[in-house]
Short mmCIF file of C-alpha atoms in Angstrom, two decimals:
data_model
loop_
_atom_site.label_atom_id
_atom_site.label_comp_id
_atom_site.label_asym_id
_atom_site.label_seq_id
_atom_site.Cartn_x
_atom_site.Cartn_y
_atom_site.Cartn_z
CA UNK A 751 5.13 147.70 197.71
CA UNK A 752 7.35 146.91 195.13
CA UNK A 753 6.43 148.02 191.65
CA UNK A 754 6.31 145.48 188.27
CA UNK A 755 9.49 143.95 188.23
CA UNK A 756 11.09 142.89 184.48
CA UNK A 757 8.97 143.07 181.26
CA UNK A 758 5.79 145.53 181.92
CA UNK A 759 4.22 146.60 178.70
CA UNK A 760 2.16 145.50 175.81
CA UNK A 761 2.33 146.81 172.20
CA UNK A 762 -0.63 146.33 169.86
CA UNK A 763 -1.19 147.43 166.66
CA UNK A 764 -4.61 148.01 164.79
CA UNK A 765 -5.50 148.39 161.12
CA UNK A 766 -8.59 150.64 160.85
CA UNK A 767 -10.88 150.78 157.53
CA UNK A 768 -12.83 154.12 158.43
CA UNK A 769 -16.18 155.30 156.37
CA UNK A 770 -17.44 158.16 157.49
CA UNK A 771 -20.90 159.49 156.77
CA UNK A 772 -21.41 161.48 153.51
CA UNK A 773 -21.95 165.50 154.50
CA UNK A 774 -25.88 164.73 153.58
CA UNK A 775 -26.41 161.89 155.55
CA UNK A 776 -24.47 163.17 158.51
CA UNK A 777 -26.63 166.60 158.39
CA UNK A 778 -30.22 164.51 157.44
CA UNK A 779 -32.51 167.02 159.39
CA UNK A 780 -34.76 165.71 162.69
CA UNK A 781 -38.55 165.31 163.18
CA UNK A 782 -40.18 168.89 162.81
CA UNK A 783 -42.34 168.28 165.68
CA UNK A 784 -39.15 167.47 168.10
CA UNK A 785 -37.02 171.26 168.59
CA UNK A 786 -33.18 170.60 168.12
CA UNK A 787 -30.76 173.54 169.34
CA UNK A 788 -27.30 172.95 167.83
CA UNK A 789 -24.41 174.32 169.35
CA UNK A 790 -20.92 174.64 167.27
CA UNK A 791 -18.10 172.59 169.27
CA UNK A 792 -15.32 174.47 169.43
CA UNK A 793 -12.05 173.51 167.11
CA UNK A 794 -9.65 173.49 169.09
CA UNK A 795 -7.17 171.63 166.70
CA UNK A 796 -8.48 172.80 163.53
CA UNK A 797 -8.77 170.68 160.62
CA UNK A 798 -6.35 167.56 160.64
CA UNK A 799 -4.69 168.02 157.39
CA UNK A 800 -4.29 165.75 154.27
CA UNK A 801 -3.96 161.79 155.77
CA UNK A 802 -1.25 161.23 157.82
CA UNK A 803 0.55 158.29 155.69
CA UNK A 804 3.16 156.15 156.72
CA UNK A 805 5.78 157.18 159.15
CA UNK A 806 8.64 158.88 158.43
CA UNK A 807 11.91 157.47 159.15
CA UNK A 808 12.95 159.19 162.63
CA UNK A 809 15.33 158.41 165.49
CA UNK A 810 17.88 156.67 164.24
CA UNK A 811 20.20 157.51 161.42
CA UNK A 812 20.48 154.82 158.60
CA UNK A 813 23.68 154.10 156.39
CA UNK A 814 22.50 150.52 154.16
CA UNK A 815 21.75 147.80 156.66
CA UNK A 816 22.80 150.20 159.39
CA UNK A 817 20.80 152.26 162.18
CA UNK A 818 22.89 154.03 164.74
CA UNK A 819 19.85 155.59 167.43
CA UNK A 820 20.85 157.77 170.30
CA UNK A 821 18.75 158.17 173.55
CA UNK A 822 19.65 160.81 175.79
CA UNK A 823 17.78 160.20 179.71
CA UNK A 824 17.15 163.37 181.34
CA UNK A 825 15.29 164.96 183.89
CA UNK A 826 12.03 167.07 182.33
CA UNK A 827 8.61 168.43 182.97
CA UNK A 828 5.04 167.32 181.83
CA UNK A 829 2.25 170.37 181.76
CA UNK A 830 -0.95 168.34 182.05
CA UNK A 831 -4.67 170.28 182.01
CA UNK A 832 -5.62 171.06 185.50
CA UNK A 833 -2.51 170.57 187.03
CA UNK A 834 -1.37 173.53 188.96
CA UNK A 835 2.07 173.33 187.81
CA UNK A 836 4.38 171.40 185.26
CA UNK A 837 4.98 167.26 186.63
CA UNK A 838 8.48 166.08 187.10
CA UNK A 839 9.31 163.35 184.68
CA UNK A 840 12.23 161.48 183.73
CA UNK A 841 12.33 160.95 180.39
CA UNK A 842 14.56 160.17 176.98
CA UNK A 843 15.41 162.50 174.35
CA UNK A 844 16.69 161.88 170.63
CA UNK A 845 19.82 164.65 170.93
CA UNK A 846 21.45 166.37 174.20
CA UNK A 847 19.88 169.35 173.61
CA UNK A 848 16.71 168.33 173.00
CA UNK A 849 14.04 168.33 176.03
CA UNK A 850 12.93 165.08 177.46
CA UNK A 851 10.08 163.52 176.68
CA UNK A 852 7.43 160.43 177.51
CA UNK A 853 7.35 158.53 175.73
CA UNK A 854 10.96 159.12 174.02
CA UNK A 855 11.26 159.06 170.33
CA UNK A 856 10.10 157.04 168.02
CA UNK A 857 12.93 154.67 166.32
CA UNK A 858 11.87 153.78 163.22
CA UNK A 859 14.47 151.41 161.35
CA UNK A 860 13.64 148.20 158.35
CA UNK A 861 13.52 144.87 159.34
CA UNK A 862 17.14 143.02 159.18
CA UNK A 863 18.75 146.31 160.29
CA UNK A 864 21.69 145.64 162.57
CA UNK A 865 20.57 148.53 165.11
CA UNK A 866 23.02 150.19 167.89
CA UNK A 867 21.32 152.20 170.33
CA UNK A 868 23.43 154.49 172.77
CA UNK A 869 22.02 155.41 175.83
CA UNK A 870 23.23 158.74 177.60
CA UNK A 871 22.29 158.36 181.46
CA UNK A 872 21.67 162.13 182.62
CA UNK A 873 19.84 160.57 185.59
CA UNK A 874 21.41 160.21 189.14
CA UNK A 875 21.30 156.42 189.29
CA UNK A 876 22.56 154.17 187.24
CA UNK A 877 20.12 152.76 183.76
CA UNK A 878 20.19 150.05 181.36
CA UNK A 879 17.75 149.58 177.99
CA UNK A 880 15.47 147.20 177.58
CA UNK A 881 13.63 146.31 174.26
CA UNK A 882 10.92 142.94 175.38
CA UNK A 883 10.47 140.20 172.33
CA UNK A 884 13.53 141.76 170.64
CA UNK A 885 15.41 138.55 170.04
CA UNK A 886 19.27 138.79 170.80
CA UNK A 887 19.04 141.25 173.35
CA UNK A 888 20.31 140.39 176.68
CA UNK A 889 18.82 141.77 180.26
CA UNK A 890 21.46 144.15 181.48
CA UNK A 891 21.86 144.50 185.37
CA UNK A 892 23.96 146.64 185.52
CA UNK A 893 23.81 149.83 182.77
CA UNK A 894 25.30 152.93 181.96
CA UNK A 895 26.47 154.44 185.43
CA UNK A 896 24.93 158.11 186.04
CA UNK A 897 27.04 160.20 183.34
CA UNK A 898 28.24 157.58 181.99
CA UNK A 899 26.49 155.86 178.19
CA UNK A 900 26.23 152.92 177.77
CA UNK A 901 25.49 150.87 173.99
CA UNK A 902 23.37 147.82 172.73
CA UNK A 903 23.42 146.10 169.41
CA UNK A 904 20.68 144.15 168.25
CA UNK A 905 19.60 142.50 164.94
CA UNK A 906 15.62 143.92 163.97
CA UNK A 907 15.18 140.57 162.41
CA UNK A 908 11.47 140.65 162.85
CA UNK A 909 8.88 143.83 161.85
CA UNK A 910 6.56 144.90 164.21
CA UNK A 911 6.08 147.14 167.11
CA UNK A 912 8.06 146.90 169.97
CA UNK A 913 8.26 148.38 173.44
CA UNK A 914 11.87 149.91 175.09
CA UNK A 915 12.31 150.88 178.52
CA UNK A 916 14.14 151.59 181.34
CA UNK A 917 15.92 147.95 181.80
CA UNK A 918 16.65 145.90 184.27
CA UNK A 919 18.99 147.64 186.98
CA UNK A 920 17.65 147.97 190.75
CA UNK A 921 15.53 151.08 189.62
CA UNK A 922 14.42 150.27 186.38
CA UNK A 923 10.81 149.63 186.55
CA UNK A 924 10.17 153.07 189.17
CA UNK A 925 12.76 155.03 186.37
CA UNK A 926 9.61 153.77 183.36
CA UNK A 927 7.14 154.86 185.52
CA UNK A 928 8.62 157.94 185.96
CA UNK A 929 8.48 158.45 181.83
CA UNK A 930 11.52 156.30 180.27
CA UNK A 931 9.81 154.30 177.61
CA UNK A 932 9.22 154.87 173.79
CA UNK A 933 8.42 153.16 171.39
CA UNK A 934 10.32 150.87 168.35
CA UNK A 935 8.54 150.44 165.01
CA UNK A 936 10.60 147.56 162.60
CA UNK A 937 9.07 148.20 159.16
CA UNK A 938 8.69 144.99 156.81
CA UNK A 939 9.13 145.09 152.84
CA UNK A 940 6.22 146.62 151.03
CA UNK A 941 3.35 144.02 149.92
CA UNK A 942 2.10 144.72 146.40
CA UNK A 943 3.42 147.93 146.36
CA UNK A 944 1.51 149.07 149.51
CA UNK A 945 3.13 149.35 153.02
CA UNK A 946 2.35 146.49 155.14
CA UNK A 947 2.84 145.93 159.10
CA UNK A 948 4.13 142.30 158.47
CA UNK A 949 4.89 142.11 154.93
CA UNK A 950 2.37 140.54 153.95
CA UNK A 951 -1.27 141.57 151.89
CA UNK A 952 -3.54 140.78 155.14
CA UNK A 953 -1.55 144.12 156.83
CA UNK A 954 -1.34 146.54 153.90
CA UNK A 955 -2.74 150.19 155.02
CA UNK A 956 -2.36 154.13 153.92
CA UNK A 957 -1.65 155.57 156.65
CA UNK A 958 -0.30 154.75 160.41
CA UNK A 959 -0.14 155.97 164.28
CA UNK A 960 2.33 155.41 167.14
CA UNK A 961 0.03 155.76 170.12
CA UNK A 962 1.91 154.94 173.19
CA UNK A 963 -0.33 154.55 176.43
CA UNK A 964 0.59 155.34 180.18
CA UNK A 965 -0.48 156.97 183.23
CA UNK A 966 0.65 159.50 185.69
CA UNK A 967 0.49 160.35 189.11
CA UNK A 968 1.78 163.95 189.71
CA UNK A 969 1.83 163.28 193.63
CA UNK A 970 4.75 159.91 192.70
CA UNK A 971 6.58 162.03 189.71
CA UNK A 972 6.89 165.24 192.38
CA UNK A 973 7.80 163.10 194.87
CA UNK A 974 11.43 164.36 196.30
CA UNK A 975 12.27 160.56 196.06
CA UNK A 976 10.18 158.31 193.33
CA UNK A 977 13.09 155.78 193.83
CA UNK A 978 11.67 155.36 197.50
CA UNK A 979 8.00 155.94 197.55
CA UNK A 980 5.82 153.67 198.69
CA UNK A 981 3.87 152.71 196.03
CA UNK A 982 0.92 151.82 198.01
CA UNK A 983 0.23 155.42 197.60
CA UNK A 984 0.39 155.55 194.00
CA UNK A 985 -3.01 156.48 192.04
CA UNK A 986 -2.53 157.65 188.41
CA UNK A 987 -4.79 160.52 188.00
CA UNK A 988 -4.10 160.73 184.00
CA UNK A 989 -4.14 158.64 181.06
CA UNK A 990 -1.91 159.68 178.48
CA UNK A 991 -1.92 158.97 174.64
CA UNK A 992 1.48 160.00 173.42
CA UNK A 993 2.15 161.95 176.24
CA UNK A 994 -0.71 164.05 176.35
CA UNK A 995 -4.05 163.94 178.20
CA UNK A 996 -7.78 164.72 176.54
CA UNK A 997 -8.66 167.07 175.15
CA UNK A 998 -5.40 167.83 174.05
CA UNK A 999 -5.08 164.62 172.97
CA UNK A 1000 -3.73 164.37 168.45
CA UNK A 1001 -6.44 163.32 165.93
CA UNK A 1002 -5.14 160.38 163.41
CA UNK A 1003 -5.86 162.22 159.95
CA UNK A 1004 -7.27 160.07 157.56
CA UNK A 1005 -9.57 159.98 154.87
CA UNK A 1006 -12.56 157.88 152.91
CA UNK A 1007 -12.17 154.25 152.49
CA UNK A 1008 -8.17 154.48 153.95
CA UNK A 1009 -6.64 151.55 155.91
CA UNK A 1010 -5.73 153.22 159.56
CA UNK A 1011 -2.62 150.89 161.16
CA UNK A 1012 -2.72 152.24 165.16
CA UNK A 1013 0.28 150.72 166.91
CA UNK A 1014 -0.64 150.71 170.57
CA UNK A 1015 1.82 150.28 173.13
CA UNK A 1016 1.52 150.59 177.04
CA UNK A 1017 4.19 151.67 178.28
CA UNK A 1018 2.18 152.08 181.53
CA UNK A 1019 1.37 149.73 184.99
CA UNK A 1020 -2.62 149.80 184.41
CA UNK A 1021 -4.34 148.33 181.91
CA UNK A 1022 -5.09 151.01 178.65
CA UNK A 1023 -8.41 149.25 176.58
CA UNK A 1024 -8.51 150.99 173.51
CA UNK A 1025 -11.32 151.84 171.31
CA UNK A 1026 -12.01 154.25 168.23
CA UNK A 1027 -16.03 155.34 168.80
CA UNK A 1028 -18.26 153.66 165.70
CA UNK A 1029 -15.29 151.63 164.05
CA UNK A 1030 -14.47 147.62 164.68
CA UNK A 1031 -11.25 147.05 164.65
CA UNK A 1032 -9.26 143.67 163.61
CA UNK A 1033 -5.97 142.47 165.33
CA UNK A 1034 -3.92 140.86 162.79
CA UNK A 1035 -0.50 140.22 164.35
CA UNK A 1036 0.76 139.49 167.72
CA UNK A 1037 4.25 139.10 168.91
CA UNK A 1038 5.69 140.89 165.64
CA UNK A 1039 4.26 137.88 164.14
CA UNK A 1040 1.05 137.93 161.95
CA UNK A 1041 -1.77 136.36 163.11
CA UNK A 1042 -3.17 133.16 161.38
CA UNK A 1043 -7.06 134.54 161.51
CA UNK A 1044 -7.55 138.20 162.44
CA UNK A 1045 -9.41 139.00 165.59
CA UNK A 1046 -12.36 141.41 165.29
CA UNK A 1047 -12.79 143.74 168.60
CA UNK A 1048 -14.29 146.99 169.32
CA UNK A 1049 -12.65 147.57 172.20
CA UNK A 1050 -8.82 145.98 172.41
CA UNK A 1051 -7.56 145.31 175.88
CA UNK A 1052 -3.96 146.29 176.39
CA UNK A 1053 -3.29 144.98 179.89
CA UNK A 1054 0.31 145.99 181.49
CA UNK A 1055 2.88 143.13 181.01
CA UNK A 1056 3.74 140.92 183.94
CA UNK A 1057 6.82 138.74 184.40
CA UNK A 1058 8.40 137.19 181.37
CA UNK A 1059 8.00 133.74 182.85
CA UNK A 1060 4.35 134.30 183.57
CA UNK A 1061 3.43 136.01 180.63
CA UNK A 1062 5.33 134.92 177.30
CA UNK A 1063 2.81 137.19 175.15
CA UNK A 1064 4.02 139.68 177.07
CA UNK A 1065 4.34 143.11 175.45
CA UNK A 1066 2.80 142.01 172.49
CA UNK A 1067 2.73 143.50 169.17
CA UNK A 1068 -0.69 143.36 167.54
CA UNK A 1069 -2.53 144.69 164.36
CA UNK A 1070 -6.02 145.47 163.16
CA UNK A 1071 -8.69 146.63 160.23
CA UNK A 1072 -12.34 147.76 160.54
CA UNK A 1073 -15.41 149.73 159.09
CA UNK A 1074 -16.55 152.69 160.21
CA UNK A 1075 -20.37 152.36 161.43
CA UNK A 1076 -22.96 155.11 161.44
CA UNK A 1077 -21.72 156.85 164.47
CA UNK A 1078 -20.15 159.72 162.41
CA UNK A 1079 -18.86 161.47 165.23
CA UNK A 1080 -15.57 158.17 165.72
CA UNK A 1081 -14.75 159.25 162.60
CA UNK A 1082 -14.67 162.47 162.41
CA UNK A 1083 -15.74 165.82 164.14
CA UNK A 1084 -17.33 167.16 161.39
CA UNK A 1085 -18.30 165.97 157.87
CA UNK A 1086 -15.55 167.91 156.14
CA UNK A 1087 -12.89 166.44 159.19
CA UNK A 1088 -10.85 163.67 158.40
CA UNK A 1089 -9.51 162.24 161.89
CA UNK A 1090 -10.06 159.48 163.78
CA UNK A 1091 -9.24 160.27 167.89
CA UNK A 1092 -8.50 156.99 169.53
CA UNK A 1093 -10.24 156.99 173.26
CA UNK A 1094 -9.22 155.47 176.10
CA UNK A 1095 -12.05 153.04 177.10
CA UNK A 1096 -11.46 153.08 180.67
CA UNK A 1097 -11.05 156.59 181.41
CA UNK A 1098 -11.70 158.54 177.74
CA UNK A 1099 -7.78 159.55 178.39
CA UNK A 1100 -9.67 162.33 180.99
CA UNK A 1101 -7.80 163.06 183.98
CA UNK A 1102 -9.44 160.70 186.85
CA UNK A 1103 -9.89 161.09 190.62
CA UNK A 1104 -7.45 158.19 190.53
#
C-alpha cells in the first residue's frame, strides 16, 4: 500500500465570536429537591493569560519586501501520554540547534513578500519542499540530497493559510507522515485599523490560532524502516493539535465579545473535523481567497487532500466567526477562564485504539 501521493492536506481557518456566560449565570444554583455534589477539575494549565492577539512575526527574518526562512529536517522524538517511551519523528526545525518538531515552525511573512525558504536535509534520503496553492512554486523531484540544502523562492502574492510539506521526491509523502509539515500564515493589510485574514472587513478579528492537525502511529514512526512499511498496517492511535495530544492539548486565550480567527490545517492522512463545544463557527475564505457568503458550521470537516487533479480545493485555506451559546464550559473552564480549547470531533484529540 502506497501512501497519498502529491498534495495531502487541507488548511482552514475559522473566525470565532465567543460569549461566555456571566459568573452569575454560569453558577445559577439547581433545584433544592435534586442533591448536586461538585467536584473541582483540576487546572492543569492554569489560567490562560490576557487574549492571545495576533501572531507574532516568527520564522522567517524580514528586511522590506524580503523574508529569508530557514528549515532545518532532522531526526527527533515525540513524548505522547501513555506511550511507554518518546516516538521517533522526523521533523523540521527553525535553527540547527534547535530540536525538531511537528509540525515545524510557523512562517509568518505579509502578503507580496518575495519569500526564500532554505531547506537543510539532516535526513538520510533525499527531500524537497512543497507549499500546495502557493502560486509560482514548482513540484521539485528531486530536492536537497541528504546533507545537502536545498532553496525555493516564491512570491506570497495572496494572504491566507497555507500548508508546506515534505515535497515531491520518491519519499515525500511517508517523510510528512513521519512529522515534516508546518504551517505558512501570509498576513493581508489591516482593514479599518483591525487585523483581517483577507484584508477585508468580513475577516477582521482580535486575536488568532495556528492549529495544525495530524495523527500518529507510534508502531509506523518506530518502525526501523517507515520508508518501507507496509502501510496496510498503519493505524494512528493519536490525534494531535499542534503536536500535542489531549489533555495536554493549548487553550486559545480569549476574552468577552473578541473575534477568535483558528487557522486549521491537516497536515495529516485522516480526516480532522473540528469543532469548539457551544460556539458556531463561520468559514469565510477558502483557497486564500475570501468567500462570497460565509458558511455557518458547528462542526468543520477538514478531510486530508487527495491528488491535485482530483481535488483542486485541495488544501484549502478557510475562515470563520460565531457566538458562543449557553454551553459555558466551550468557552471556558471556569467563569473567570478565558480560553477556548478546540476539540477534535472525531476522536476529542484522545489517544484512540486506532
Amino acid at each position: 500500500m502506497k501512501p497519498p501521493s502529491g498534495l495531502r492536506g487541507s488548511a482552514l481557518v475559522a473566525v470565532c465570536l465567543l460569549i461566555p456566560l456571566s459568573p452569575a449565570a454560569a453558577h445559577a444554583a439547581p433545584p433544592a429537591r435534586i442533591p448536586v455534589t461538585f467536584a473541582a477539575a483540576p487546572q492543569r494549565l492554569g489560567p490562560p493569560g490576557p487574549p492571545a492577539g495576533v501572531l507574532r512575526q516568527t520564522g522567517c527574518t524580514i528586511t522590506g519586501s524580503t523574508a529569508v526562512c530557514d528549515l532545518w529536517a532532522k531526526n527527533g522524538q515525540l513524548v505522547l501520554p501513555g506511550a511507554a517511551a518518546p516516538v521517533p519523528i522526523w521533523g523540521f526545525a527553525s535553527t540547527s540547534d534547535a530540536p525538531a518538531g511537528t509540525p515545524g515552525p510557523v512562517l509568518v511573512v505579509d502578503q507580496d513578500d518575495t519569500v526564500t525558504v532554505t531547506v537543510h536535509n539532516g535526513l538520510g534520503t533525499a527531500l524537497s519542499l512543497a507549499v500546495p496553492a502557493m502560486t509560482g512554486l514548482a513540484p521539485d523531484h528531486t530536492g536537497a540530497a541528504a546533507g545537502g540544502s536545498k532553496t525555493y523562492t516564491f512570491k506570497a502574492g495572496r494572504p491566507g493559510t497555507y500548508l508546506y510539506e515534505a515535497g515531491h521526491t520518491e519519499n515525500g509523502a511517508r517523510q510528512a507522515m513521519m512529522g515534516l509539515t508546518g504551517a505558512l500564515v501570509v498576513r493581508a493589510p489591516d482593514a479599518a485599523g483591525k487585523p483581517s485574514a483577507y484584508g477585508d472587513a468580513a475577516s477582521t478579528y482580535d486575536d488568532e490560532a495556528v492549529l495544525v492537525l495530524s495523527e500518529v502511529d507510534p508502531a509506523f514512526n518506530g518502525a526501523a524502516d517507515p520508508l518501507s512499511t507496509d502501510l496496510r498496517t498503519y493505524r494512528p492511535k493519536y490525534r494531535l493539535i499542534n503536536g500535542k495530544a489531549f489533555p495536554e492539548t493549548d487553550p486559545v486565550a480569549t476574552d468577552v465579545g473578541r473575534k477568535v480567527l483558528l487557522r486549521y490545517v491537516n497536515g495529516g492522512v485522516l480526516a480532522h473535523p473540528m469543532t469548539v463545544l457551544g460556539v458556531d463557527q463561520s468559514v469565510v475564505g477558502q483557497n486564500s481567497r475570501p468567500t462570497a457568503y460565509p458558511e455557518g458550521a458547528v462542526t468543520l470537516p477538514l478531510p486530508p487532500g487527495k491528488a491535485p487533479t482530483r481535488s483542486p480545493r485541495c488544501r484549502a485555506a478557510r475562515t470563520a466567526a460565531g457566538s458562543c451559546s449557553s454551553n459555558r464550559a466551550a468557552c471556558s473552564t471556569t467563569p473567570a477562564r478565558r480560553s477556548a480549547r478546540p476539540r477534535s470531533e472525531s476522536a476529542r484529540s484522545r489517544p484512540s485504539a486506532g
